[in-house]
CSV table of C-alpha atoms and ligand atoms in Angstrom, one decimal:
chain,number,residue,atom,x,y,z
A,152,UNK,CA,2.9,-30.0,37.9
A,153,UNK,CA,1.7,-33.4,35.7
A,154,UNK,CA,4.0,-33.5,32.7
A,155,UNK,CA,1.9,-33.2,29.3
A,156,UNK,CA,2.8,-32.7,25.6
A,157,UNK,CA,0.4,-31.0,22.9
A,158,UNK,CA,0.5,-29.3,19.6
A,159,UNK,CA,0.5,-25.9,18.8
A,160,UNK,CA,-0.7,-25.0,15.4
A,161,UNK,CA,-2.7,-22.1,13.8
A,162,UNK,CA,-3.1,-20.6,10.4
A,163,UNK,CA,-4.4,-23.7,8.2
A,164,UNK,CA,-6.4,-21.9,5.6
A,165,UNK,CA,-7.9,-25.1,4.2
A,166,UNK,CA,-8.6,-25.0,0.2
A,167,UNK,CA,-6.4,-21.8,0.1
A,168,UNK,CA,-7.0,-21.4,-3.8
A,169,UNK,CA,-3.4,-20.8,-4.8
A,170,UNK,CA,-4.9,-18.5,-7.4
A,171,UNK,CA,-2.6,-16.5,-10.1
A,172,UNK,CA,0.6,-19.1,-10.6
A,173,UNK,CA,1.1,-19.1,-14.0
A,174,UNK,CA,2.8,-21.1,-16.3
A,175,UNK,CA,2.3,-24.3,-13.7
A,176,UNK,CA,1.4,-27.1,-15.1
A,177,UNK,CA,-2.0,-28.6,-14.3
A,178,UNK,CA,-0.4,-32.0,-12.3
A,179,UNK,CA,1.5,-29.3,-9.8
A,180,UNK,CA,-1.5,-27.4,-9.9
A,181,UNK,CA,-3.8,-29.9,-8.6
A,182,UNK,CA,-1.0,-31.3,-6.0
A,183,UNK,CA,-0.8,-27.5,-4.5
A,184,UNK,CA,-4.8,-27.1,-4.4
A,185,UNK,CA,-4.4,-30.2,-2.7
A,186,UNK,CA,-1.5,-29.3,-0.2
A,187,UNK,CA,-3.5,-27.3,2.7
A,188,UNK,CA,-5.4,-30.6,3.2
A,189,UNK,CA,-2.5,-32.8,3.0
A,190,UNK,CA,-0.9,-30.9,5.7
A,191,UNK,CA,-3.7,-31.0,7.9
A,192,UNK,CA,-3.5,-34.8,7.7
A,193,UNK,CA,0.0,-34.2,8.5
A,194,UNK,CA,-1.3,-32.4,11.6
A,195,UNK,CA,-3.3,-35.3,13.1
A,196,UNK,CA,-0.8,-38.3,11.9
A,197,UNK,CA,1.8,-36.4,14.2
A,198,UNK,CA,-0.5,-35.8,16.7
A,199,UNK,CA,-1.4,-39.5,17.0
A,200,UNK,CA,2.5,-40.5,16.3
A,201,UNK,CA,4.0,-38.3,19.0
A,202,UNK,CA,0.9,-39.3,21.4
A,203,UNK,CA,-0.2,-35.5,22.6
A,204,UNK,CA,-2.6,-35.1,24.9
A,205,UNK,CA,-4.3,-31.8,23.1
A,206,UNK,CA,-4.1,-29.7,20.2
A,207,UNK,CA,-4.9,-26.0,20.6
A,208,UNK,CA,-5.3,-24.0,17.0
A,209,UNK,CA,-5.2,-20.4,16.8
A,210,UNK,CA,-7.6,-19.5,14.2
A,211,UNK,CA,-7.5,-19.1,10.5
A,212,UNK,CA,-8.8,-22.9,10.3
A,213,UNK,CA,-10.6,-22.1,6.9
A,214,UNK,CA,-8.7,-19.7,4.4
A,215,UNK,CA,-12.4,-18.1,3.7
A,216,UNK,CA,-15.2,-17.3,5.3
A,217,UNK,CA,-17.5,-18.5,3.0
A,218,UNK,CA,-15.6,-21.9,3.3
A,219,UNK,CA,-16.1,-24.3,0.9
A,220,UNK,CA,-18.1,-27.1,2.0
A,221,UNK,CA,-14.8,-29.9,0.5
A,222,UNK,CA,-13.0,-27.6,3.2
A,223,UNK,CA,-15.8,-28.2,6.0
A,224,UNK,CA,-15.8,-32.1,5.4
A,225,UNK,CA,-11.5,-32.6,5.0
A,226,UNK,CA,-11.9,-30.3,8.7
A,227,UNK,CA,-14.3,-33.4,10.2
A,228,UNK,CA,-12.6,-36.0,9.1
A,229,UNK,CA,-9.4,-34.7,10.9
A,230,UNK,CA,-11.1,-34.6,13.6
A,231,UNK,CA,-12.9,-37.2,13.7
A,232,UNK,CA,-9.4,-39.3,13.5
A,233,UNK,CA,-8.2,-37.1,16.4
A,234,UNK,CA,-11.5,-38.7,18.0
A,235,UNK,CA,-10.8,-42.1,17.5
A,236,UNK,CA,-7.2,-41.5,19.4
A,237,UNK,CA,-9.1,-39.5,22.4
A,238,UNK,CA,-6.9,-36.3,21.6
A,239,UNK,CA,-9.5,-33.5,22.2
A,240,UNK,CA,-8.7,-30.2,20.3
A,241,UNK,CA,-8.9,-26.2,21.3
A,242,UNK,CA,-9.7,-24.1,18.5
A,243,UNK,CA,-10.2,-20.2,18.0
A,244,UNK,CA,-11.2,-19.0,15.2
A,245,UNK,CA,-9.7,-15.9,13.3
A,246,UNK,CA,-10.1,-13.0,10.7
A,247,UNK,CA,-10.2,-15.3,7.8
A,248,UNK,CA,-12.9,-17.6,9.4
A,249,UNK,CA,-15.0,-15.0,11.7
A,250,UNK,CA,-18.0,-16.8,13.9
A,251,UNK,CA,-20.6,-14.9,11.9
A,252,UNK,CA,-18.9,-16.9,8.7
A,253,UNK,CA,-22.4,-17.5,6.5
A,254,UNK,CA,-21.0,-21.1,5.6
A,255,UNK,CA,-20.1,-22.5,9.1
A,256,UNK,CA,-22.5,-25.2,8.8
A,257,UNK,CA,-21.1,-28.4,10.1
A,258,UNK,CA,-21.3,-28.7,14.0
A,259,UNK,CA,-18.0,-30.2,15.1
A,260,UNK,CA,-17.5,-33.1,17.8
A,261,UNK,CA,-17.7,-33.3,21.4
A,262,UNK,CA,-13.9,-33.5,21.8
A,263,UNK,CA,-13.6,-30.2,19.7
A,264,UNK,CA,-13.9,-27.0,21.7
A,265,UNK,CA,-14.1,-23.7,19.5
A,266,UNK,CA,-14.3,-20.8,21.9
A,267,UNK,CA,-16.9,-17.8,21.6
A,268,UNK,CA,-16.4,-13.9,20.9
A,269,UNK,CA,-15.4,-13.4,24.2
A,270,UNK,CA,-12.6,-14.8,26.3
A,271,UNK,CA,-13.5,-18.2,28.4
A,272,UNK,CA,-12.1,-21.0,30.1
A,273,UNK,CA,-11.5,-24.6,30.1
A,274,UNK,CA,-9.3,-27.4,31.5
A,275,UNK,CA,-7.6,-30.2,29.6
A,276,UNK,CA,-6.8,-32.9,31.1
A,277,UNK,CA,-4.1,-35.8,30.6
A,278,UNK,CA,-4.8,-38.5,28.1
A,279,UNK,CA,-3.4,-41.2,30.3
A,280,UNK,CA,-4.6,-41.1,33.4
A,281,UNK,CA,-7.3,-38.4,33.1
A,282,UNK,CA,-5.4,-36.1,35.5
A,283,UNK,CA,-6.0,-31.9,35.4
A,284,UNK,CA,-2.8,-30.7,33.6
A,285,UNK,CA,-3.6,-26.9,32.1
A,286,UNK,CA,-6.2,-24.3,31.4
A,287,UNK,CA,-6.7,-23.1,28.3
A,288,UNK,CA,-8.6,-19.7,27.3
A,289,UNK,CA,-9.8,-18.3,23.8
A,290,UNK,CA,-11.5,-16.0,22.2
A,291,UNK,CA,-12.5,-16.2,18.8
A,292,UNK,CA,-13.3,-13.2,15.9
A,293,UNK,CA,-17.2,-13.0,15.8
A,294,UNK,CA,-16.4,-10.8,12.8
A,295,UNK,CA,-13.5,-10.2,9.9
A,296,UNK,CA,-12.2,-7.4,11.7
A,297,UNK,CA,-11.1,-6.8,15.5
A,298,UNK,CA,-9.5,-4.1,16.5
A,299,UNK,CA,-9.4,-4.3,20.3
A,300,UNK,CA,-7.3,-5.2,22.1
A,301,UNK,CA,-8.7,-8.5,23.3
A,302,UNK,CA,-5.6,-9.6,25.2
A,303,UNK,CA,-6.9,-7.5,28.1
A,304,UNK,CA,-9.5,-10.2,28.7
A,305,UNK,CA,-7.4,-12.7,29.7
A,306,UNK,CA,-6.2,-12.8,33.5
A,307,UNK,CA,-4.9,-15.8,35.3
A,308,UNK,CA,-6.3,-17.7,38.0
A,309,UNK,CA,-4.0,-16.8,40.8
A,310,UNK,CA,-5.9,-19.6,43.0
A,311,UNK,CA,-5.1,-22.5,39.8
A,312,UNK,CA,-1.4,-24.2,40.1
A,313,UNK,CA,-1.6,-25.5,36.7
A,314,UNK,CA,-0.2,-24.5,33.3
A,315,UNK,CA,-1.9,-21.7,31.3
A,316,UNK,CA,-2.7,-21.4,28.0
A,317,UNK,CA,-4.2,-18.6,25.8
A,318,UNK,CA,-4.6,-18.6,22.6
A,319,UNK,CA,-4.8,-15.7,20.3
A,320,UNK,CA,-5.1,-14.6,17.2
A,321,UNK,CA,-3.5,-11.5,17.1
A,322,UNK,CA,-0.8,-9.0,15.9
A,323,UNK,CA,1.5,-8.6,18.7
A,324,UNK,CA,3.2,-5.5,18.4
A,325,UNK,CA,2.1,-3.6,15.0
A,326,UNK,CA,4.3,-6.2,12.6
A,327,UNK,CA,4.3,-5.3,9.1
A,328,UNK,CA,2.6,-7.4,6.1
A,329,UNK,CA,-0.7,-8.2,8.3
A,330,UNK,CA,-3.6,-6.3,9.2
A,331,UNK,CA,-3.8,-4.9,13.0
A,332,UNK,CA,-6.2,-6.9,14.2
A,333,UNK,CA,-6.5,-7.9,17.5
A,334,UNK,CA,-3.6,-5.4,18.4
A,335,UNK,CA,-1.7,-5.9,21.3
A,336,UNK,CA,2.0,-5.7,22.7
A,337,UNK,CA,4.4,-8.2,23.7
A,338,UNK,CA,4.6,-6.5,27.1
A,339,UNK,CA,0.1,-6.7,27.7
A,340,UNK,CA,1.1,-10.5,27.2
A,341,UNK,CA,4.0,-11.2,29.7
A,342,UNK,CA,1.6,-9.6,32.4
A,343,UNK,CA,-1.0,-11.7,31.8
A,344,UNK,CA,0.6,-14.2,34.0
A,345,UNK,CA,-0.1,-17.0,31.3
A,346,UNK,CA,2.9,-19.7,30.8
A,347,UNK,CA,2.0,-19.9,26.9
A,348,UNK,CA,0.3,-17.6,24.5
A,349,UNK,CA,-0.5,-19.8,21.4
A,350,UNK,CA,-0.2,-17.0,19.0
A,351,UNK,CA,-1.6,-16.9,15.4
A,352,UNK,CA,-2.4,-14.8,12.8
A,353,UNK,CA,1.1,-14.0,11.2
A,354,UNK,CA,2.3,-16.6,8.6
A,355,UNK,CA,6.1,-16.1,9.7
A,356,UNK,CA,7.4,-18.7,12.5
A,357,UNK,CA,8.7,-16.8,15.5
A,358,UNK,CA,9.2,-17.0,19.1
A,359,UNK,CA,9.0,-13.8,20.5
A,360,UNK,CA,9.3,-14.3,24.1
A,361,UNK,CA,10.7,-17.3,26.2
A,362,UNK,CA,9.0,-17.4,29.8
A,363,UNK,CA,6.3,-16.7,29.5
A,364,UNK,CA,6.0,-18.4,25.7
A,365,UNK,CA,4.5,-16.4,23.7
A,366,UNK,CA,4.8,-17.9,20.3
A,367,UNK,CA,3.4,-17.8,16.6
A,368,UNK,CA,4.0,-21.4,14.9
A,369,UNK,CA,3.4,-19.7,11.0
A,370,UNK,CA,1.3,-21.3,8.9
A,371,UNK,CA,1.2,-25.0,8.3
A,372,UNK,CA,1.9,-24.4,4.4
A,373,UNK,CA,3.0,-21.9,2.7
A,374,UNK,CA,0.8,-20.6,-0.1
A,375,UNK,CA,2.9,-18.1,-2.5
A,376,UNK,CA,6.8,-16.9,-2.7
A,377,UNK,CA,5.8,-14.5,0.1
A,378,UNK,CA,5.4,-18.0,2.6
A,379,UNK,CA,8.8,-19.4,2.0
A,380,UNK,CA,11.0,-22.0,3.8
A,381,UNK,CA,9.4,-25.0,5.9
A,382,UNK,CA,6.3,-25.0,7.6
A,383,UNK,CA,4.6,-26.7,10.2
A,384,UNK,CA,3.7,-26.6,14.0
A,385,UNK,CA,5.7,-27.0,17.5
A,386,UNK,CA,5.2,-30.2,19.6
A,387,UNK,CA,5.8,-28.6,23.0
A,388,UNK,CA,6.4,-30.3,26.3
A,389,UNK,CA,5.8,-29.3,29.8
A,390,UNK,CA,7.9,-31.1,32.3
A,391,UNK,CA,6.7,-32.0,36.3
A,392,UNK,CA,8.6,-28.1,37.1
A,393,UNK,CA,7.0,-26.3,34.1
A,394,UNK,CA,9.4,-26.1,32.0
A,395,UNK,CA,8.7,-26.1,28.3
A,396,UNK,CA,10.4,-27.2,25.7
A,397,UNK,CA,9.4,-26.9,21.8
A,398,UNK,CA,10.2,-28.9,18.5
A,399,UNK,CA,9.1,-27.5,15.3
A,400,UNK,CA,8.1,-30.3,13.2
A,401,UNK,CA,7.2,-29.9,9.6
A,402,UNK,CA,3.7,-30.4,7.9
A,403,UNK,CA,4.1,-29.0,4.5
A,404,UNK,CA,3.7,-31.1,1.2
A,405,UNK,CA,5.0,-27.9,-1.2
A,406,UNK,CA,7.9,-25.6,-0.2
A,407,UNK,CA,8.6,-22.1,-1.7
A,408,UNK,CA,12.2,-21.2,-2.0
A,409,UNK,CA,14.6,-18.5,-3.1
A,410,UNK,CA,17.7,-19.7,-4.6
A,411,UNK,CA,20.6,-16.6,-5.1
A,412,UNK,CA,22.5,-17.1,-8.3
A,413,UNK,CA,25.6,-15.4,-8.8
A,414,UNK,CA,26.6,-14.4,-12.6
A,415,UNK,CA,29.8,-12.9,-11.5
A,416,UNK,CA,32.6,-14.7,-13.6
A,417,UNK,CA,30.3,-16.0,-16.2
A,418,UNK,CA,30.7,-15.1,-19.6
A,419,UNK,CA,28.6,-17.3,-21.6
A,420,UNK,CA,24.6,-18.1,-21.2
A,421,UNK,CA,25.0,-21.8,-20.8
A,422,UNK,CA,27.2,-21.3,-17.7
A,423,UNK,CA,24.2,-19.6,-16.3
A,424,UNK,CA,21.5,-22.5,-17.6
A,425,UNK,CA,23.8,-25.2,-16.1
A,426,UNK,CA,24.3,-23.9,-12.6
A,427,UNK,CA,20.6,-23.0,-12.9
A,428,UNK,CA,20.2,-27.0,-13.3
A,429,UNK,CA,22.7,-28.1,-10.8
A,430,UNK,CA,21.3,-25.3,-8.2
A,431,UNK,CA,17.9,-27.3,-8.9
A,432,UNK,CA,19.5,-30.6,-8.5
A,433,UNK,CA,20.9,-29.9,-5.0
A,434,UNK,CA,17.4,-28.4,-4.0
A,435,UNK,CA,16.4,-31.7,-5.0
A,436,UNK,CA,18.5,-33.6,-3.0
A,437,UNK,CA,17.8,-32.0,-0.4
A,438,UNK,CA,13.8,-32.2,-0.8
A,439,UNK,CA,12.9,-34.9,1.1
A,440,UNK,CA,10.6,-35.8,-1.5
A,441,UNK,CA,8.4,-32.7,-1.0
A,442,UNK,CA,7.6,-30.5,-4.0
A,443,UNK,CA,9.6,-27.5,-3.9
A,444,UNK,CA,8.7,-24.4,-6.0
A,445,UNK,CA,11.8,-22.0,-6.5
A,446,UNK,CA,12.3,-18.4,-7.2
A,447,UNK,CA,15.9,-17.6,-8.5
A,448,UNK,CA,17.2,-14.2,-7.8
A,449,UNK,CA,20.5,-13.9,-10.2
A,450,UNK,CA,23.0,-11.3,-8.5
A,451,UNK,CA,26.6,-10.5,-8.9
A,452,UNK,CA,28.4,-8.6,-11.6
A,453,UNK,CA,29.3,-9.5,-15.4
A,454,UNK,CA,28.8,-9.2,-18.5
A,455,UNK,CA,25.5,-11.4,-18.5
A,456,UNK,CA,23.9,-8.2,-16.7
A,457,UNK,CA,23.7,-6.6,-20.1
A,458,UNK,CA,21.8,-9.6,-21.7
A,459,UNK,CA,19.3,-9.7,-18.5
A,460,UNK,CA,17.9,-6.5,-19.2
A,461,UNK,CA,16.0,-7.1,-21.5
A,462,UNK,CA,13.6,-9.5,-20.0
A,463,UNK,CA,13.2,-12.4,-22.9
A,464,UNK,CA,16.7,-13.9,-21.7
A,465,UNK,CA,15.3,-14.7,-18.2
A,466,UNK,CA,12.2,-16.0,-19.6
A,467,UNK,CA,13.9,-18.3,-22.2
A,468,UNK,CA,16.0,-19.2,-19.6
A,469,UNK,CA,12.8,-20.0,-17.3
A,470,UNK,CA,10.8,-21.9,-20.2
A,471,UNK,CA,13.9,-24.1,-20.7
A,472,UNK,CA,14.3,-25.0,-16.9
A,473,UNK,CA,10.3,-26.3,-16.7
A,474,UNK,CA,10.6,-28.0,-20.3
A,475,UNK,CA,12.8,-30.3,-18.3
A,476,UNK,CA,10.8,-30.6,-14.7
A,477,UNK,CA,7.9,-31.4,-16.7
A,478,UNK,CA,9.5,-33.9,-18.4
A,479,UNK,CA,10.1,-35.7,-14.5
A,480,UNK,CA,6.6,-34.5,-14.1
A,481,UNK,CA,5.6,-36.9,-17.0
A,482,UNK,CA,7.0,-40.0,-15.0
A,483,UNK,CA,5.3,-39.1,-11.6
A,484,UNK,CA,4.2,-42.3,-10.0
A,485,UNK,CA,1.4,-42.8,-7.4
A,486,UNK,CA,0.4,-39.0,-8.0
A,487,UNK,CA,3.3,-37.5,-6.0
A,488,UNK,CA,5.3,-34.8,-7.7
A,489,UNK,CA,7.5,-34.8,-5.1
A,490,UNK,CA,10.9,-34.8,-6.7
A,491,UNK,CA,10.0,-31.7,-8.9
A,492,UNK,CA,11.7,-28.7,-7.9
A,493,UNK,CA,9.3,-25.7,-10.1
A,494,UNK,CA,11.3,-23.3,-11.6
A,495,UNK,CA,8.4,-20.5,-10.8
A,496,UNK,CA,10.2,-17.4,-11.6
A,497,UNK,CA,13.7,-14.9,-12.0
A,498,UNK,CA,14.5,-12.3,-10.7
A,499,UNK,CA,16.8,-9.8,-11.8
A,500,UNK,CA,19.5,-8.3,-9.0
A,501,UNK,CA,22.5,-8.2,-11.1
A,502,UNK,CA,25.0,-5.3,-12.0
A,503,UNK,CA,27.0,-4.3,-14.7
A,504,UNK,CA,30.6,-5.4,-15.4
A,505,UNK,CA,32.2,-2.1,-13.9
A,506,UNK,CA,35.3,-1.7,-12.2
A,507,UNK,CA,34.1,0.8,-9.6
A,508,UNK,CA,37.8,1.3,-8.2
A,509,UNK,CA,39.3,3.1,-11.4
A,510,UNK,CA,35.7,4.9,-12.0
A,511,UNK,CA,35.5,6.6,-8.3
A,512,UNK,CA,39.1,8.2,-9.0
A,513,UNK,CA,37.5,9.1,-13.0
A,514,UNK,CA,37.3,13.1,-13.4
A,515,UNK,CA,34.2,12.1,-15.3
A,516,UNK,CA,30.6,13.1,-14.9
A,517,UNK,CA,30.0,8.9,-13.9
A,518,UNK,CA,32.8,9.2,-11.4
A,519,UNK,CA,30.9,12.4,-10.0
A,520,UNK,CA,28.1,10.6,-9.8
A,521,UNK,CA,29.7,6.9,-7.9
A,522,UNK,CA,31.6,9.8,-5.5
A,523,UNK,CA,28.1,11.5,-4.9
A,524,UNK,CA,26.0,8.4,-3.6
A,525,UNK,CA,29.2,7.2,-1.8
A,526,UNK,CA,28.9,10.4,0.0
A,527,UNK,CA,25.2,10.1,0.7
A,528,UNK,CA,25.8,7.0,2.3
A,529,UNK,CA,27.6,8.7,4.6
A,530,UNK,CA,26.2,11.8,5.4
A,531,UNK,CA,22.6,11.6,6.3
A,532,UNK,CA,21.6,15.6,5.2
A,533,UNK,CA,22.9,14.8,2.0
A,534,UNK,CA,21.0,11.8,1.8
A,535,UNK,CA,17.5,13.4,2.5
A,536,UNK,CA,18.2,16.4,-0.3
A,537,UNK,CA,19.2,14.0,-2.7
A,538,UNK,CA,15.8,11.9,-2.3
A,539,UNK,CA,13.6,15.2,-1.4
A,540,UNK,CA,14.5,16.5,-4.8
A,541,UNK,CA,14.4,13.2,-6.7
A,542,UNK,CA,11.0,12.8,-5.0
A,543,UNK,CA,9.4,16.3,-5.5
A,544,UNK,CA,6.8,15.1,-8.4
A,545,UNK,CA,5.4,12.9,-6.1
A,546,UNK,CA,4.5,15.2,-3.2
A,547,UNK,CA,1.7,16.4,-4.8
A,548,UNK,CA,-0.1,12.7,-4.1
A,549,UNK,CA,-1.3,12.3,-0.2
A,550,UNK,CA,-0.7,9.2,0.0
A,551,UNK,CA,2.5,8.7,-1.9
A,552,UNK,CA,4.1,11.5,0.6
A,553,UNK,CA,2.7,9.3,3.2
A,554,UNK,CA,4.6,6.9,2.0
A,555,UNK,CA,7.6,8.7,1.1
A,556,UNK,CA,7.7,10.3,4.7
A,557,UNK,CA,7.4,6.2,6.7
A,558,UNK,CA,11.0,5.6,4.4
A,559,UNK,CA,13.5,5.0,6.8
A,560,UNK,CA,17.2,6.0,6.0
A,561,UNK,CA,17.9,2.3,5.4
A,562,UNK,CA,15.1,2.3,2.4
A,563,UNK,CA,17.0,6.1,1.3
A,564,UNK,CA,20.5,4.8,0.8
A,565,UNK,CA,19.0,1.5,-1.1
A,566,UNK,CA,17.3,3.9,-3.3
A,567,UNK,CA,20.5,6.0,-4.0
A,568,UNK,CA,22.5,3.0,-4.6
A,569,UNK,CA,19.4,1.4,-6.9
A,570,UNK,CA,19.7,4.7,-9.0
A,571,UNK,CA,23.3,5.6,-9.1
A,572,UNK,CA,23.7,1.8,-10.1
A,573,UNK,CA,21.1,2.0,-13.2
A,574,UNK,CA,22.4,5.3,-14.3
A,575,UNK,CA,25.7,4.0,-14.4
A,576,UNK,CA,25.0,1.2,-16.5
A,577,UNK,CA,22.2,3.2,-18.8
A,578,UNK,CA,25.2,5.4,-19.8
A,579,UNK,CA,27.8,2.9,-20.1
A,580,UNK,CA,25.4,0.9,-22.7
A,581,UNK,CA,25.4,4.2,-24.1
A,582,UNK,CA,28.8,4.8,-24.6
A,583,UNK,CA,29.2,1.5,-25.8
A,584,UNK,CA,26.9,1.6,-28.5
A,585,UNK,CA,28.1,5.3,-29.2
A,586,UNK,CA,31.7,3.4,-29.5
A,587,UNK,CA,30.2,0.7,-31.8
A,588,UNK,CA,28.6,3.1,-34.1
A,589,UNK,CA,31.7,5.3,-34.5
A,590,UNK,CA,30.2,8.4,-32.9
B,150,LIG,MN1,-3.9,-16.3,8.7
């Protein structure tokens, strides 16, 4: 086998619209509408820098079908710089960009293959010398929706030594948060006899399979607190034997984060402000000069749980956070907000200032109740009567009992604990104010 190297990337969703962030100032605003195209030039300066010899893209190119024609243009200009390097570039194209798409108007390059609605063959060839190296197969959505299983096209060519490639957009396996399109299972996949599925579709980088390869790269930004950490693509390598190797490298130009907070052992509100600050500080330093966008997600017990409740203390808290980013914002230089870390929202996880040891042993209708959902962790038939009953009201609605029937036992206890907590610290307020008021 020749060695080769080449990109694997999928998911692009150029001129995603980052629609419903409020609160975000209009610089950040216009940096993040901007941040699906930086990435993409990203894309081709690592392509060029680490001197692949292909790129192969699973799909999702555009985030719309009706893509914009800004989207269209940013798209040809990549490729034309791929172009001027020689590195050609396989493309399928997905559920979000369908081949029927009304607004697919721009005809791309000769060195740009995007494969048809049903599954065909090429071979790419090594940029030095010319030389065969792999075949690559794809099939792209001609509509929104596919729900066969169009794994089942691809076979290998027994009578072809060299490395395989398919590329799919697909969910592999039924996973959760993304529609079924394309459905297949990791096992269809291994028997393929392909070295490499280039896998996209879900947002979430994951190898699921070494040997054969079958991997999703994620997205190559992520576009909302549901598409945290980094994003990018893998740089993978195929030596003279076949093995592969991969390196994720990252592409993104604004990073969504969630930062746990602990309250436990603070007693005033400024303690919480300044470790908010110095928990944003550190996410700075450690930004690499990328925009970061962070959730906080305060936890722990104290007496600040009380003052949460309410909701205005977390906001106040919030406002007070961005009054100060916007301030650096004020200073940007060259355009680049990248040493901003956007306070974008809190959430509240805490619980109340309780010591749980004394109140388990209390002959009190509370310590009942903390004994109760300790025993329902336990025992899985008290469990199920516990959340049957609290649930009845709700079995009247199909599709609520639907969902109420796809809970697992996991999802149960969290729900008995979620409750037992909030009733415990409803009716501690209560006796507290009861206290205060003499009764
Ligand atoms: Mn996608």
């Amino acid at each position: 086998m020749i060695p080769f190297r080449f990109i694997h990337t999928a998911d692009l969703h150029l001129d995603s619209p980052f629609a419903g962030m409020s609160g975000v100032p209009e610089k950040l605003r216009q940096h993040l509408q901007n941040s699906t195209f930086a990435a993409l030039n990203s894309l081709v300066d690592l392509a060029i820098s680490e001197q692949v010899d292909f790129i192969v893209v699973s799909g999702d190119v555009y985030d719309a079908s009706d893509s914009s024609l800004r989207a269209q243009l940013r798209l040809q200009e990549a490729w034309d710089r791929l172009g001027r390097y020689g590195i050609p570039a396989y493309v399928i194209h997905g559920n979000h960009d369908p081949l029927n798409a009304r607004k697919l108007r721009i005809a791309p390059p000769g060195h740009i293959k995007i494969f048809g609605p049903s599954a065909e063959s090429v071979v790419a060839r090594r940029r030095s010398d010319g030389q065969s190296v792999a075949v690559i197969s794809g099939i792209s959505y001609p509509t929104s929706a596919v729900t066969e299983n169009t794994s089942l096209q691809f076979r290998r060519d027994t009578a072809s030594n060299l490395y395989h490639i398919g590329l799919l957009h697909a969910n592999v396996d039924g996973q959760e948060g993304h529609d079924a399109y394309s459905p297949c299972s990791l096992r269809d996949l291994q028997q393929a006899g392909y070295d490499y599925w280039a896998l996209g579709h879900i947002h979430q980088r994951q190898i699921l399979h070494e040997s054969p390869w079958i991997v999703y790269p994620g997205n190559i930004q992520g576009r909302s607190m549901k598409e945290t950490g980094a994003k990018g693509c893998y740089v993978v390598d195929v030596d003279q034997f076949g093995r592969t190797e991969l390196a994720f490298r990252a592409l993104d130009h604004a990073r969504w984060l969630e930062a746990e907070l602990s309250i436990t052992g603070m007693i005033r509100e400024e303690l919480l402000r300044d470790r908010a600050e110095e928990l944003l500080d550190e996410i700075r330093e450690q930004s690499d000069g990328r925009l970061h966008i962070v959730r906080f997600v305060l936890t722990g017990r104290g007496p600040l749980h009380a003052l949460l409740q309410s909701g205005t203390e977390g906001e106040e808290l919030l406002q007070e956070l961005r009054r100060k980013e916007n301030r650096r914002l004020d200073y940007t230089e060259n355009g680049s907000p990248g040493h901003v870390v956007w306070p974008a929202a809190i959430k509240v996880r805490t619980g109340a200032d309780i010591d749980y040891a004394a109140l388990r042993e209390e002959d009190s209708f509370l310590g009942e109740l903390l004994r109760i959902a300790d025993t329902a962790e336990e025992e899985e038939a008290l469990l199920e009567q516990i959340v049957n009953s609290a649930l009845t009201p709700v079995h009247d609605q199909r599709r609520l009992r639907g969902l109420v029937k796809e809970m697992t036992a996991d999802e149960k206890r969290a729900l008995v604990r979620q409750a037992a907590e909030m009733a415990i610290s409803l009716l501690t307020e209560q006796d507290v104010k009861e206290a205060k008021e003499g009764k």
